[in-house]
């Protein structure tokens, strides 16, 4: 089977994105991040779906233009089927269905979490893991250790029992007075801080699962106590608080990675999802790989946070294993791997 020219659409949360791919070769990857949510301190579903509806046509046009392709040249339409916000997913899916029907080309519904992992196989990723490998997915909604047997066979061997890693960063950032989404801002602040200045307890969860809510609470209580003594505590110590909190989260993620590698006997670890853009995680994981003789795969920044290119890469592999969708496809707010 030759490589197909794919138009991919991602609208599961607050990024409206479209990409054009030839097989796994990304010809364009347009991403519009909705800034309307900042003032509310979190994604407002109703606003997100409206914004997707407003933007999607322009974003798709931009993706085609950048790729130098016309609608009639497309051979498949890929779209995020879930997990995500129902109204947001509906926008992308309805758009994709219309194109599939109008152009008479196949439709491929994609699992967003599977796509985050398969982003590693985009042609322009410098080094690619080989199957099987262990993957740590760390995003705003998910924290999972996944044993990746093949592009279409993935096994979750550990996941969070409460908050996701990205959520922990965002919530910590919020109490430290940073705007939403706070993860990237906290990362930036942390670069000027002392990661050893404060210590927070590493969560105690047996096995390969994760928990972040205790860590969040310990930060909250610590700030409350310190502010009783010094009302400017957060302001004065913000960079050190960011660095120390980030250090704790990353140390914890790495400990679970180590456990996962031991229990699966894997010697390759890949990371993906928004939090894989975190500079401390990238640094510590690279170091960890060198010290433990483990191959580490970190995606380029453009494939860390939500993007349609990864949806296209996933669709490429789904088509190779004959997994197509049809016009009865429905969005899935929950969609296990
Ligand atoms: O994968 P993603 O774009 O969307 C979801 O599918 O959730 O992940 C977004 C999450 C947010 O929680 C955001 O704060 C976090 O990734 N994030 C970061 C960084 N960049 C994005 N967290 C920590 N450090 C970063 N540099
Ligand atoms: Zn995502």
PDB file of C-alpha atoms in Angstrom, residues 4 18 33 36 61 75 83 89 92 103 132 135 188 227 239 241 253 258 262 286 299 327 336:
ATOM      1  CA  UNK A   4      -1.781   8.206   1.524  1.00  0.00           C
ATOM      2  CA  UNK A  18      -5.076  20.657  11.167  1.00  0.00           C
ATOM      3  CA  UNK A  33      -4.404  27.745  20.799  1.00  0.00           C
ATOM      4  CA  UNK A  36     -10.132  32.883  25.553  1.00  0.00           C
ATOM      5  CA  UNK A  61      -7.295  25.978   4.710  1.00  0.00           C
ATOM      6  CA  UNK A  75      -6.943  10.508   0.105  1.00  0.00           C
ATOM      7  CA  UNK A  83     -10.961  11.271  24.727  1.00  0.00           C
ATOM      8  CA  UNK A  89     -14.763  16.705  19.566  1.00  0.00           C
ATOM      9  CA  UNK A  92     -13.808  18.249  14.424  1.00  0.00           C
ATOM     10  CA  UNK A 103     -14.665  14.091  -1.262  1.00  0.00           C
ATOM     11  CA  UNK A 132       8.112  -2.826  22.044  1.00  0.00           C
ATOM     12  CA  UNK A 135       6.057   5.210  27.153  1.00  0.00           C
ATOM     13  CA  UNK A 188       9.979  29.221  32.999  1.00  0.00           C
ATOM     14  CA  UNK A 227       1.916  33.205  54.736  1.00  0.00           C
ATOM     15  CA  UNK A 239      10.894  31.121  41.641  1.00  0.00           C
ATOM     16  CA  UNK A 241       8.722  27.396  45.016  1.00  0.00           C
ATOM     17  CA  UNK A 253       7.807  10.713  37.464  1.00  0.00           C
ATOM     18  CA  UNK A 258      12.394   3.335  36.695  1.00  0.00           C
ATOM     19  CA  UNK A 262      12.305  -2.816  35.774  1.00  0.00           C
ATOM     20  CA  UNK A 286      18.209  12.409  29.423  1.00  0.00           C
ATOM     21  CA  UNK A 299       9.567  14.418  20.994  1.00  0.00           C
ATOM     22  CA  UNK A 327     -20.137   8.151   9.054  1.00  0.00           C
ATOM     23  CA  UNK A 336      -9.391   3.796  26.879  1.00  0.00           C
TER      24      UNK A 336
END
